[in-house]
Amino acid sequence: MGFKINFDSANVSTGFGLVEEGKYEVTIVAAEAKEWQGQYSIGFDVEIRSDIEQKHQGAKILYNTLYLTSANPQYAEDAEKKRNSFFVACGYTGKMDLDLDVVVREIIGKSVLAYVKHETDKNNKTWAKVKFVAPSSADPAQPDGPPIQVGEDDLPF
């Protein structure tokens, strides 16, 4: 085989850098219900939308947590306000009883406006984290091209 590769160790990809603090239009790409010591939360990942002109398009902000309950009365009201703001941003309205397992399935794919802040962990590593979400001010993402038609001949069975 006669294929040759030009290699330059100084010209390598460094991947995505740290997402700057600020507001970003994002899509929720993963979510899971969590429970620890009787306290409930939603773990979620977001991707900065590429269909809107903004910095860091396509970057993911992983391992975010929305605390749904708090055993500490000092934080209970704040947790409730953030929880309700999150649900409004995801399209829930009025007063309703929500099932956590259903919610985590329904919020995947929702577009929201994320407020991103930096956090530094105990190992002195800095991460971008979603601290608050609000309703998206952008139009929902639209698929490119014509709809895909799947006929009987396309099915394997």
Coordinates of C-alpha atoms in Angstrom, one line a residue:
M1 CA 0.0 0.0 0.0
G2 CA 1.5 3.4 -1.0
F3 CA -0.4 5.7 1.3
K4 CA 1.8 8.3 3.1
I5 CA 0.9 10.5 6.0
N6 CA 2.4 13.8 6.9
F7 CA 2.8 13.9 10.7
D8 CA 3.5 17.0 12.7
S9 CA 3.3 16.6 16.5
A10 CA 2.9 20.4 16.9
N11 CA -0.3 20.4 14.9
V12 CA -2.7 18.3 17.0
S13 CA -6.3 18.8 18.0
T14 CA -6.8 20.0 21.5
G15 CA -10.6 19.3 21.5
F16 CA -13.1 21.7 23.0
G17 CA -11.8 24.2 25.4
L18 CA -13.6 25.3 28.6
V19 CA -16.9 26.8 27.6
E20 CA -17.0 30.4 28.7
E21 CA -19.4 31.6 31.4
G22 CA -22.6 33.1 29.9
K23 CA -25.9 32.3 28.3
Y24 CA -26.2 29.6 25.6
E25 CA -29.1 28.1 23.6
V26 CA -28.7 24.4 24.4
T27 CA -30.5 21.1 23.8
I28 CA -30.9 18.6 26.6
V29 CA -29.3 15.4 25.2
A30 CA -29.4 13.1 28.3
A31 CA -31.2 13.0 31.6
E32 CA -31.6 10.6 34.5
A33 CA -33.5 10.5 37.7
K34 CA -31.2 10.3 40.8
E35 CA -31.9 9.6 44.5
W36 CA -29.4 9.8 47.3
Q37 CA -30.2 9.6 51.0
G38 CA -33.9 10.4 50.2
Q39 CA -33.1 13.5 48.2
Y40 CA -34.1 13.6 44.5
S41 CA -32.4 15.2 41.6
I42 CA -32.2 15.1 37.8
G43 CA -28.7 14.6 36.2
F44 CA -28.6 16.1 32.7
D45 CA -26.2 16.8 29.9
V46 CA -26.7 19.6 27.3
E47 CA -25.2 20.4 23.9
I48 CA -24.8 24.0 22.7
R49 CA -26.9 24.3 19.6
S50 CA -25.1 24.5 16.3
D51 CA -28.0 25.9 14.4
I52 CA -27.8 29.2 16.2
E53 CA -24.9 31.6 15.8
Q54 CA -23.1 31.5 19.2
K55 CA -19.8 30.6 20.7
H56 CA -18.9 27.0 21.4
Q57 CA -21.4 25.4 19.0
G58 CA -21.6 21.7 19.4
A59 CA -19.8 21.6 22.8
K60 CA -21.3 19.5 25.5
I61 CA -21.7 20.5 29.1
L62 CA -21.9 17.3 31.1
Y63 CA -22.9 16.1 34.6
N64 CA -25.2 18.9 35.5
T65 CA -27.6 18.4 38.5
L66 CA -31.0 19.9 39.2
Y67 CA -31.8 19.3 42.9
L68 CA -35.6 18.7 43.2
T69 CA -35.7 18.4 47.0
S70 CA -33.5 19.6 49.9
A71 CA -33.5 18.4 53.5
N72 CA -31.9 21.7 54.5
P73 CA -34.7 24.3 55.0
Q74 CA -32.2 27.0 54.2
Y75 CA -32.0 25.7 50.6
A76 CA -35.5 24.3 50.2
E77 CA -37.1 27.5 48.7
D78 CA -34.2 28.0 46.3
A79 CA -34.4 24.4 45.1
E80 CA -38.2 24.7 44.6
K81 CA -37.7 27.9 42.5
K82 CA -34.9 26.4 40.4
R83 CA -36.9 23.2 39.9
N84 CA -40.1 25.1 38.8
S85 CA -38.0 27.4 36.5
F86 CA -36.4 24.3 34.9
F87 CA -39.8 22.7 34.2
V88 CA -41.2 26.0 32.7
A89 CA -38.2 26.2 30.4
C90 CA -38.9 22.6 29.3
G91 CA -42.5 23.5 28.4
Y92 CA -44.5 22.4 31.5
T93 CA -47.3 24.8 32.5
G94 CA -49.9 25.3 35.2
K95 CA -50.0 23.1 38.3
M96 CA -49.6 19.3 37.8
D97 CA -48.2 16.3 39.5
L98 CA -45.2 15.0 37.6
D99 CA -43.6 11.5 37.7
L100 CA -39.9 11.9 37.8
D101 CA -39.2 8.9 35.5
V102 CA -41.6 10.3 32.9
V103 CA -40.1 13.8 33.1
V104 CA -36.5 12.6 32.5
R105 CA -37.8 10.9 29.3
E106 CA -39.8 13.9 28.1
I107 CA -37.1 16.6 28.6
I108 CA -34.6 14.9 26.3
G109 CA -34.5 17.0 23.1
K110 CA -35.9 20.1 24.7
S111 CA -34.2 23.4 23.9
V112 CA -33.6 25.8 26.7
L113 CA -31.5 28.9 27.5
A114 CA -28.7 27.8 29.9
Y115 CA -26.8 30.0 32.2
V116 CA -23.3 28.6 32.5
K117 CA -20.9 29.2 35.3
H118 CA -17.5 27.7 36.2
E119 CA -17.0 25.4 39.1
T120 CA -13.6 24.3 40.5
D121 CA -13.4 20.9 42.1
K122 CA -11.3 19.7 45.0
N123 CA -8.5 18.8 42.6
N124 CA -8.4 22.4 41.3
K125 CA -10.0 21.4 37.9
T126 CA -12.4 23.9 36.5
W127 CA -15.6 22.8 34.7
A128 CA -18.5 24.6 33.0
K129 CA -21.8 23.8 34.7
V130 CA -25.4 24.8 33.9
K131 CA -26.6 26.7 37.0
F132 CA -30.0 27.9 35.7
V133 CA -32.2 27.4 32.7
A134 CA -34.9 29.6 31.2
P135 CA -37.2 29.2 28.3
S136 CA -35.4 29.3 24.9
S137 CA -35.8 32.5 23.0
A138 CA -34.8 30.8 19.7
D139 CA -36.9 28.8 17.3
P140 CA -36.9 25.1 17.8
A141 CA -34.3 23.2 15.7
Q142 CA -35.6 22.1 12.3
P143 CA -34.5 19.1 10.4
D144 CA -32.5 19.7 7.2
G145 CA -33.8 18.4 3.9
P146 CA -37.0 16.5 3.0
P147 CA -38.7 14.0 5.3
I148 CA -37.4 10.5 5.2
Q149 CA -39.9 8.0 3.8
V150 CA -39.6 4.4 5.0
G151 CA -41.6 1.9 3.0
E152 CA -42.3 -1.8 3.4
D153 CA -39.3 -2.7 1.2
D154 CA -37.0 -0.9 3.6
L155 CA -37.9 -3.1 6.6
P156 CA -35.8 -6.3 7.2
F157 CA -38.7 -8.4 8.3

